[in-house]
Amino acid sequence: MRAAYGVETVRTAERELMARLPEGALMQRAAAGLAAVCAGLLGRVYGSRVVLLVGSGDNGGDALYAGARLARRGAGVAAVLLDAGRAHRGGLAALRAAGGSVAGDATAALARADLVVDGITGIGGRGGLRDAAVPLARAARESGAVVVAVDLPSGTEADSGEVRGECVRADVTVTFGTYKPGLLVDPAREYAGAVRLIELGLDLGAVEADVEALQHADVAALLPAPGAGSDKYRRGVVGVVAGSKRYPGAAVLAVAGALRGGAGAVRYVGHGADAVIARFPEALVHAGPPSEAGRVQAWVIGPGLGEDAGGALGDVLASDVPVLVDADGLRPLEPEMVRGRDAPTLLTPHAGEAAALLGVSREEVEAGRLVAVRELAALYGATVLLKGSTTLVAPAGGTGAGFAARPVRVNPTGTPWLATAGSGDVLSGLAGALLAAGLGAMDAGSAAAYLHGLAGRLAAGGAPVGAMDVADALPGAWRGVVGRGRTAPGTPSGTV
Ligand SMILES: NC(=O)C1=CN([C@@H]2O[C@H](COP(=O)(O)OP(=O)(O)OC[C@H]3O[C@@H](n4cnc5c(N)ncnc54)[C@H](OP(=O)(O)O)[C@@H]3O)[C@@H](O)[C@H]2O)[C@@H](O)CC1
Ligand SMILES: Nc1ncnc2c1ncn2[C@@H]1O[C@H](COP(=O)(O)OP(=O)(O)O)[C@@H](O)[C@H]1O
Ligand SMILES: [K+]
């Protein structure tokens, strides 16, 4: 599991560690790690040209000490100081002692740079970049140099992943002690580039993360495997209420996801039965209401249902098994229809659907995904999987402090190639199968998003895909995750 912690937690852990170390030791660890990453990017340090963008906090201090280390190895290092009177004194002295200088003309220095180190703000930054820093962020971007952000790209919000106004766009972000939520969640994540973590020795073991990301081993441990005593019922029967005369394909795609997700059987209910049977003769189809379809271990309702989702929705929500509500099933959904349920409910909106449920604009949801997913989970008392450029899964929320403290999961495997009609339907079926197999709603949602993302990468391989290609790639993604020591192609490793 990869964990990310918010600013307050990081500061507390840093204080505790600093109290046990000689003064400045932590900053030296940070600067050494930063300089090593910069050196690796430069290849040949001697003779290279490095520009440091230096704010007046410790983030600028990290940049200055790292610059000093590079200058000692023969790089030409120039510092652009946002506020000359407040730049980190020790760092500036170290840079000068190592042969570095303060740039007189920032624009000229940036135009010649091979590498730019962004030390304007780190976890102490608030709001979008201030006016004085904005032209530097732009010039860094336009310089063509490799841009390395210190701790996080200046101007991005560490705790929420929000971006207000201009911020630095980095090729690589070197972060210290732990990942910060903003490095894993769009839109900030997009500005961070590849993220490298430098361990500082912070003791965060006993602290609940704010955001966490599953890794291969976590998912492998969650995925069900049939044993000698398994039969189709024990593996889990998924009920799928999806598709309509207008959208029969959604039924096929959701059933595909459920079958590839390991369902022992799929009971399909709706107007897409002919299309489902034509593609999947193994599906069991039913023409009446869901409650009369026979026993299932989990329901998936919503993809392609069209306008008349209401009756079937009430029917499945009245059941005592886990229910996943997606797409058209979300439209008539009211909090009180979900809050009283004893069995888990998993909602899987995209940003537009989440916006409608919250009564805000789509742009607001996309700008503040973490906040939106937590709010929805609290409003509905349900687990919520928010789809999109960063897929997030928030635990069922309530009003108690304990709810807010549980981590949101962020999916590390997605690819924009998944943004194709019907791929969400596949995800619904897949997550439904995992619910039917007995996984909790958080695990089912996050493991499904993980496999779906891997399948998207496998299917795409850098070229466009359709939703059924993603479904067809699920067995390969599954094998890649559970195969001992094997890594599925396209798997992120080392960097986020
Ligand atoms: N603690 C530790 O042990 C370790 C910490 N480490 C490092 O310290 C960093 C945290 O340092 P920090 O606390 O000094 O804050 P920092 O990120 O430099 O920002 C504060 C400065 O930015 C300014 N500023 C604020 N908002 C702004 C904006 N929108 N636009 C422009 N400027 C803005 C603000 O101005 P002021 O409000 O004071 O006028 C102030 O001058 C952390 O991220 C890591 O890199 C590592 O060395 C490891 C050990
Ligand atoms: N920019 C993106 N990057 C990564 N994944 C994306 C992006 N946009 C959409 N996706 C994924 O594609 C799928 C689309 O689902 P959805 O919006 O429900 O579409 P549909 O209803 O057509 O199936 C989701 O799994 C979502 O997370
Ligand atoms: K920074």
mmCIF file of N, CA, C and O in Angstrom, residues 186-249:
data_model
loop_
_atom_site.group_PDB
_atom_site.id
_atom_site.type_symbol
_atom_site.label_atom_id
_atom_site.label_comp_id
_atom_site.label_asym_id
_atom_site.label_seq_id
_atom_site.Cartn_x
_atom_site.Cartn_y
_atom_site.Cartn_z
ATOM 1 N N ASP A 186 -5.527 14.252 -9.267
ATOM 2 C CA ASP A 186 -5.659 15.348 -10.239
ATOM 3 C C ASP A 186 -6.540 16.459 -9.688
ATOM 4 O O ASP A 186 -7.391 16.195 -8.858
ATOM 5 N N PRO A 187 -6.398 17.709 -10.126
ATOM 6 C CA PRO A 187 -5.493 18.121 -11.194
ATOM 7 C C PRO A 187 -4.023 18.289 -10.769
ATOM 8 O O PRO A 187 -3.159 18.316 -11.624
ATOM 9 N N ALA A 188 -3.709 18.372 -9.473
ATOM 10 C CA ALA A 188 -2.312 18.636 -9.094
ATOM 11 C C ALA A 188 -1.371 17.546 -9.600
ATOM 12 O O ALA A 188 -0.246 17.823 -10.022
ATOM 13 N N ARG A 189 -1.833 16.293 -9.546
ATOM 14 C CA ARG A 189 -0.969 15.177 -9.936
ATOM 15 C C ARG A 189 -0.383 15.394 -11.324
ATOM 16 O O ARG A 189 0.779 15.064 -11.586
ATOM 17 N N GLU A 190 -1.185 15.955 -12.198
ATOM 18 C CA GLU A 190 -0.737 16.134 -13.569
ATOM 19 C C GLU A 190 0.454 17.097 -13.646
ATOM 20 O O GLU A 190 1.269 17.017 -14.561
ATOM 21 N N TYR A 191 0.529 18.018 -12.683
ATOM 22 C CA TYR A 191 1.617 19.002 -12.674
ATOM 23 C C TYR A 191 2.885 18.443 -12.045
ATOM 24 O O TYR A 191 3.927 19.080 -12.114
ATOM 25 N N ALA A 192 2.764 17.291 -11.377
ATOM 26 C CA ALA A 192 3.905 16.766 -10.624
ATOM 27 C C ALA A 192 4.856 15.944 -11.483
ATOM 28 O O ALA A 192 6.001 15.728 -11.109
ATOM 29 N N GLY A 193 4.401 15.453 -12.621
ATOM 30 C CA GLY A 193 5.248 14.576 -13.426
ATOM 31 C C GLY A 193 5.487 13.273 -12.677
ATOM 32 O O GLY A 193 4.650 12.819 -11.901
ATOM 33 N N ALA A 194 6.674 12.694 -12.875
ATOM 34 C CA ALA A 194 7.019 11.468 -12.146
ATOM 35 C C ALA A 194 7.395 11.854 -10.720
ATOM 36 O O ALA A 194 8.111 12.822 -10.511
ATOM 37 N N VAL A 195 6.903 11.121 -9.757
ATOM 38 C CA VAL A 195 7.162 11.479 -8.356
ATOM 39 C C VAL A 195 8.193 10.533 -7.756
ATOM 40 O O VAL A 195 8.067 9.310 -7.854
ATOM 41 N N ARG A 196 9.245 11.111 -7.178
ATOM 42 C CA ARG A 196 10.273 10.316 -6.494
ATOM 43 C C ARG A 196 10.213 10.641 -5.015
ATOM 44 O O ARG A 196 10.213 11.800 -4.618
ATOM 45 N N LEU A 197 10.156 9.602 -4.200
ATOM 46 C CA LEU A 197 10.071 9.786 -2.748
ATOM 47 C C LEU A 197 11.446 9.619 -2.121
ATOM 48 O O LEU A 197 12.130 8.623 -2.357
ATOM 49 N N ILE A 198 11.858 10.627 -1.341
ATOM 50 C CA ILE A 198 13.102 10.520 -0.570
ATOM 51 C C ILE A 198 12.710 10.260 0.885
ATOM 52 O O ILE A 198 12.031 11.080 1.511
ATOM 53 N N GLU A 199 13.115 9.112 1.407
ATOM 54 C CA GLU A 199 12.768 8.781 2.789
ATOM 55 C C GLU A 199 13.548 9.693 3.736
ATOM 56 O O GLU A 199 14.738 9.939 3.545
ATOM 57 N N LEU A 200 12.864 10.192 4.755
ATOM 58 C CA LEU A 200 13.548 11.009 5.760
ATOM 59 C C LEU A 200 13.630 10.287 7.097
ATOM 60 O O LEU A 200 14.322 10.729 8.011
ATOM 61 N N GLY A 201 12.886 9.192 7.227
ATOM 62 C CA GLY A 201 12.839 8.489 8.506
ATOM 63 C C GLY A 201 11.683 8.932 9.386
ATOM 64 O O GLY A 201 11.696 8.717 10.596
ATOM 65 N N LEU A 202 10.658 9.553 8.788
ATOM 66 C CA LEU A 202 9.486 9.958 9.569
ATOM 67 C C LEU A 202 8.775 8.710 10.086
ATOM 68 O O LEU A 202 8.670 7.717 9.379
ATOM 69 N N ASP A 203 8.268 8.801 11.326
ATOM 70 C CA ASP A 203 7.559 7.665 11.896
ATOM 71 C C ASP A 203 6.057 7.888 11.720
ATOM 72 O O ASP A 203 5.428 8.605 12.488
ATOM 73 N N LEU A 204 5.501 7.280 10.685
ATOM 74 C CA LEU A 204 4.074 7.481 10.392
ATOM 75 C C LEU A 204 3.306 6.172 10.511
ATOM 76 O O LEU A 204 2.121 6.105 10.181
ATOM 77 N N GLY A 205 3.989 5.140 11.017
ATOM 78 C CA GLY A 205 3.411 3.793 11.035
ATOM 79 C C GLY A 205 2.067 3.722 11.736
ATOM 80 O O GLY A 205 1.171 2.992 11.308
ATOM 81 N N ALA A 206 1.905 4.479 12.815
ATOM 82 C CA ALA A 206 0.686 4.350 13.620
ATOM 83 C C ALA A 206 -0.401 5.322 13.175
ATOM 84 O O ALA A 206 -1.486 5.341 13.746
ATOM 85 N N VAL A 207 -0.104 6.124 12.171
ATOM 86 C CA VAL A 207 -1.056 7.167 11.776
ATOM 87 C C VAL A 207 -1.845 6.715 10.551
ATOM 88 O O VAL A 207 -1.270 6.185 9.596
ATOM 89 N N GLU A 208 -3.165 6.922 10.584
ATOM 90 C CA GLU A 208 -4.013 6.588 9.433
ATOM 91 C C GLU A 208 -3.687 7.538 8.283
ATOM 92 O O GLU A 208 -3.603 8.758 8.477
ATOM 93 N N ALA A 209 -3.480 6.970 7.094
ATOM 94 C CA ALA A 209 -3.175 7.814 5.928
ATOM 95 C C ALA A 209 -4.399 8.634 5.544
ATOM 96 O O ALA A 209 -5.534 8.285 5.865
ATOM 97 N N ASP A 210 -4.178 9.733 4.847
ATOM 98 C CA ASP A 210 -5.298 10.504 4.299
ATOM 99 C C ASP A 210 -5.749 9.890 2.977
ATOM 100 O O ASP A 210 -6.933 9.833 2.677
ATOM 101 N N VAL A 211 -4.766 9.473 2.204
ATOM 102 C CA VAL A 211 -5.035 8.856 0.908
ATOM 103 C C VAL A 211 -4.115 7.653 0.785
ATOM 104 O O VAL A 211 -2.974 7.700 1.235
ATOM 105 N N GLU A 212 -4.613 6.569 0.211
ATOM 106 C CA GLU A 212 -3.736 5.414 -0.010
ATOM 107 C C GLU A 212 -3.987 4.836 -1.388
ATOM 108 O O GLU A 212 -5.071 5.013 -1.960
ATOM 109 N N ALA A 213 -2.968 4.181 -1.928
ATOM 110 C CA ALA A 213 -3.078 3.573 -3.258
ATOM 111 C C ALA A 213 -2.695 2.104 -3.150
ATOM 112 O O ALA A 213 -1.641 1.775 -2.606
ATOM 113 N N LEU A 214 -3.562 1.233 -3.643
ATOM 114 C CA LEU A 214 -3.238 -0.192 -3.651
ATOM 115 C C LEU A 214 -2.073 -0.441 -4.602
ATOM 116 O O LEU A 214 -1.900 0.266 -5.587
ATOM 117 N N GLN A 215 -1.301 -1.485 -4.299
ATOM 118 C CA GLN A 215 -0.245 -1.953 -5.193
ATOM 119 C C GLN A 215 -0.595 -3.383 -5.607
ATOM 120 O O GLN A 215 -1.524 -3.971 -5.053
ATOM 121 N N HIS A 216 0.194 -3.946 -6.524
ATOM 122 C CA HIS A 216 -0.083 -5.304 -7.002
ATOM 123 C C HIS A 216 -0.349 -6.289 -5.867
ATOM 124 O O HIS A 216 -1.316 -7.037 -5.899
ATOM 125 N N ALA A 217 0.543 -6.299 -4.868
ATOM 126 C CA ALA A 217 0.429 -7.317 -3.806
ATOM 127 C C ALA A 217 -0.869 -7.147 -3.023
ATOM 128 O O ALA A 217 -1.486 -8.137 -2.614
ATOM 129 N N ASP A 218 -1.287 -5.895 -2.811
ATOM 130 C CA ASP A 218 -2.543 -5.651 -2.087
ATOM 131 C C ASP A 218 -3.720 -6.223 -2.864
ATOM 132 O O ASP A 218 -4.621 -6.841 -2.299
ATOM 133 N N VAL A 219 -3.711 -5.989 -4.164
ATOM 134 C CA VAL A 219 -4.831 -6.452 -4.990
ATOM 135 C C VAL A 219 -4.808 -7.979 -5.085
ATOM 136 O O VAL A 219 -5.844 -8.639 -4.980
ATOM 137 N N ALA A 220 -3.604 -8.525 -5.246
ATOM 138 C CA ALA A 220 -3.489 -9.991 -5.335
ATOM 139 C C ALA A 220 -4.076 -10.643 -4.080
ATOM 140 O O ALA A 220 -4.736 -11.680 -4.155
ATOM 141 N N ALA A 221 -3.851 -10.011 -2.926
ATOM 142 C CA ALA A 221 -4.346 -10.583 -1.675
ATOM 143 C C ALA A 221 -5.873 -10.481 -1.581
ATOM 144 O O ALA A 221 -6.500 -11.251 -0.847
ATOM 145 N N LEU A 222 -6.455 -9.547 -2.311
ATOM 146 C CA LEU A 222 -7.913 -9.357 -2.238
ATOM 147 C C LEU A 222 -8.680 -10.252 -3.215
ATOM 148 O O LEU A 222 -9.816 -10.634 -2.948
ATOM 149 N N LEU A 223 -8.054 -10.559 -4.361
ATOM 150 C CA LEU A 223 -8.816 -11.228 -5.412
ATOM 151 C C LEU A 223 -9.172 -12.658 -5.014
ATOM 152 O O LEU A 223 -8.331 -13.400 -4.517
ATOM 153 N N PRO A 224 -10.430 -13.043 -5.251
ATOM 154 C CA PRO A 224 -10.853 -14.391 -4.869
ATOM 155 C C PRO A 224 -10.295 -15.438 -5.834
ATOM 156 O O PRO A 224 -10.093 -15.152 -7.017
ATOM 157 N N ALA A 225 -10.018 -16.627 -5.323
ATOM 158 C CA ALA A 225 -9.605 -17.732 -6.186
ATOM 159 C C ALA A 225 -10.470 -18.934 -5.816
ATOM 160 O O ALA A 225 -10.626 -19.240 -4.635
ATOM 161 N N PRO A 226 -11.068 -19.597 -6.805
ATOM 162 C CA PRO A 226 -11.911 -20.744 -6.477
ATOM 163 C C PRO A 226 -11.081 -21.878 -5.897
ATOM 164 O O PRO A 226 -9.947 -22.104 -6.317
ATOM 165 N N GLY A 227 -11.638 -22.566 -4.905
ATOM 166 C CA GLY A 227 -10.954 -23.721 -4.320
ATOM 167 C C GLY A 227 -11.704 -24.983 -4.681
ATOM 168 O O GLY A 227 -12.698 -24.933 -5.418
ATOM 169 N N ALA A 228 -11.205 -26.122 -4.133
ATOM 170 C CA ALA A 228 -11.818 -27.417 -4.459
ATOM 171 C C ALA A 228 -13.295 -27.423 -4.081
ATOM 172 O O ALA A 228 -14.119 -28.034 -4.748
ATOM 173 N N GLY A 229 -13.637 -26.719 -3.013
ATOM 174 C CA GLY A 229 -15.025 -26.748 -2.538
ATOM 175 C C GLY A 229 -15.917 -25.714 -3.198
ATOM 176 O O GLY A 229 -17.082 -25.549 -2.818
ATOM 177 N N SER A 230 -15.392 -24.991 -4.182
ATOM 178 C CA SER A 230 -16.190 -23.913 -4.790
ATOM 179 C C SER A 230 -17.268 -24.470 -5.711
ATOM 180 O O SER A 230 -17.078 -25.493 -6.363
ATOM 181 N N ASP A 231 -18.378 -23.809 -5.752
ATOM 182 C CA ASP A 231 -19.341 -24.017 -6.834
ATOM 183 C C ASP A 231 -19.786 -22.635 -7.286
ATOM 184 O O ASP A 231 -19.360 -21.619 -6.713
ATOM 185 N N LYS A 232 -20.653 -22.594 -8.291
ATOM 186 C CA LYS A 232 -20.949 -21.274 -8.866
ATOM 187 C C LYS A 232 -21.621 -20.355 -7.857
ATOM 188 O O LYS A 232 -21.440 -19.133 -7.876
ATOM 189 N N TYR A 233 -22.386 -20.929 -6.929
ATOM 190 C CA TYR A 233 -23.069 -20.078 -5.949
ATOM 191 C C TYR A 233 -22.080 -19.516 -4.940
ATOM 192 O O TYR A 233 -22.146 -18.359 -4.547
ATOM 193 N N ARG A 234 -21.144 -20.386 -4.526
ATOM 194 C CA ARG A 234 -20.155 -19.896 -3.545
ATOM 195 C C ARG A 234 -19.242 -18.847 -4.163
ATOM 196 O O ARG A 234 -18.738 -17.974 -3.475
ATOM 197 N N ARG A 235 -18.992 -18.948 -5.459
ATOM 198 C CA ARG A 235 -18.134 -17.929 -6.101
ATOM 199 C C ARG A 235 -18.865 -16.591 -6.186
ATOM 200 O O ARG A 235 -18.236 -15.558 -6.286
ATOM 201 N N GLY A 236 -20.176 -16.638 -6.159
ATOM 202 C CA GLY A 236 -20.953 -15.397 -6.165
ATOM 203 C C GLY A 236 -21.747 -15.212 -7.438
ATOM 204 O O GLY A 236 -21.185 -15.250 -8.540
ATOM 205 N N VAL A 237 -23.054 -15.061 -7.267
ATOM 206 C CA VAL A 237 -23.928 -14.777 -8.413
ATOM 207 C C VAL A 237 -24.199 -13.274 -8.433
ATOM 208 O O VAL A 237 -24.560 -12.687 -7.411
ATOM 209 N N VAL A 238 -23.987 -12.675 -9.576
ATOM 210 C CA VAL A 238 -24.194 -11.233 -9.723
ATOM 211 C C VAL A 238 -25.494 -10.984 -10.483
ATOM 212 O O VAL A 238 -25.707 -11.577 -11.544
ATOM 213 N N GLY A 239 -26.331 -10.137 -9.939
ATOM 214 C CA GLY A 239 -27.509 -9.700 -10.683
ATOM 215 C C GLY A 239 -27.180 -8.400 -11.391
ATOM 216 O O GLY A 239 -26.647 -7.469 -10.784
ATOM 217 N N VAL A 240 -27.468 -8.330 -12.684
ATOM 218 C CA VAL A 240 -27.166 -7.116 -13.453
ATOM 219 C C VAL A 240 -28.471 -6.541 -14.003
ATOM 220 O O VAL A 240 -29.171 -7.217 -14.770
ATOM 221 N N VAL A 241 -28.802 -5.335 -13.565
ATOM 222 C CA VAL A 241 -29.978 -4.632 -14.093
ATOM 223 C C VAL A 241 -29.437 -3.479 -14.923
ATOM 224 O O VAL A 241 -29.003 -2.456 -14.375
ATOM 225 N N ALA A 242 -29.420 -3.665 -16.233
ATOM 226 C CA ALA A 242 -28.751 -2.686 -17.098
ATOM 227 C C ALA A 242 -29.332 -2.782 -18.497
ATOM 228 O O ALA A 242 -30.018 -3.745 -18.815
ATOM 229 N N GLY A 243 -29.055 -1.782 -19.302
ATOM 230 C CA GLY A 243 -29.475 -1.828 -20.699
ATOM 231 C C GLY A 243 -30.949 -1.514 -20.856
ATOM 232 O O GLY A 243 -31.736 -1.569 -19.912
ATOM 233 N N SER A 244 -31.294 -1.156 -22.075
ATOM 234 C CA SER A 244 -32.670 -0.804 -22.409
ATOM 235 C C SER A 244 -32.810 -1.027 -23.906
ATOM 236 O O SER A 244 -31.819 -1.358 -24.576
ATOM 237 N N LYS A 245 -34.027 -0.819 -24.402
ATOM 238 C CA LYS A 245 -34.183 -1.004 -25.861
ATOM 239 C C LYS A 245 -33.234 -0.067 -26.591
ATOM 240 O O LYS A 245 -32.661 -0.393 -27.613
ATOM 241 N N ARG A 246 -33.059 1.137 -26.017
ATOM 242 C CA ARG A 246 -32.200 2.126 -26.672
ATOM 243 C C ARG A 246 -30.717 1.814 -26.481
ATOM 244 O O ARG A 246 -29.904 2.069 -27.363
ATOM 245 N N TYR A 247 -30.359 1.290 -25.313
ATOM 246 C CA TYR A 247 -28.937 1.025 -25.007
ATOM 247 C C TYR A 247 -28.723 -0.437 -24.630
ATOM 248 O O TYR A 247 -28.311 -0.737 -23.492
ATOM 249 N N PRO A 248 -28.956 -1.372 -25.540
ATOM 250 C CA PRO A 248 -28.752 -2.786 -25.175
ATOM 251 C C PRO A 248 -27.279 -3.116 -24.919
ATOM 252 O O PRO A 248 -26.943 -4.018 -24.148
ATOM 253 N N GLY A 249 -26.382 -2.343 -25.551
ATOM 254 C CA GLY A 249 -24.950 -2.627 -25.420
ATOM 255 C C GLY A 249 -24.446 -2.500 -24.002
ATOM 256 O O GLY A 249 -23.536 -3.223 -23.588
#
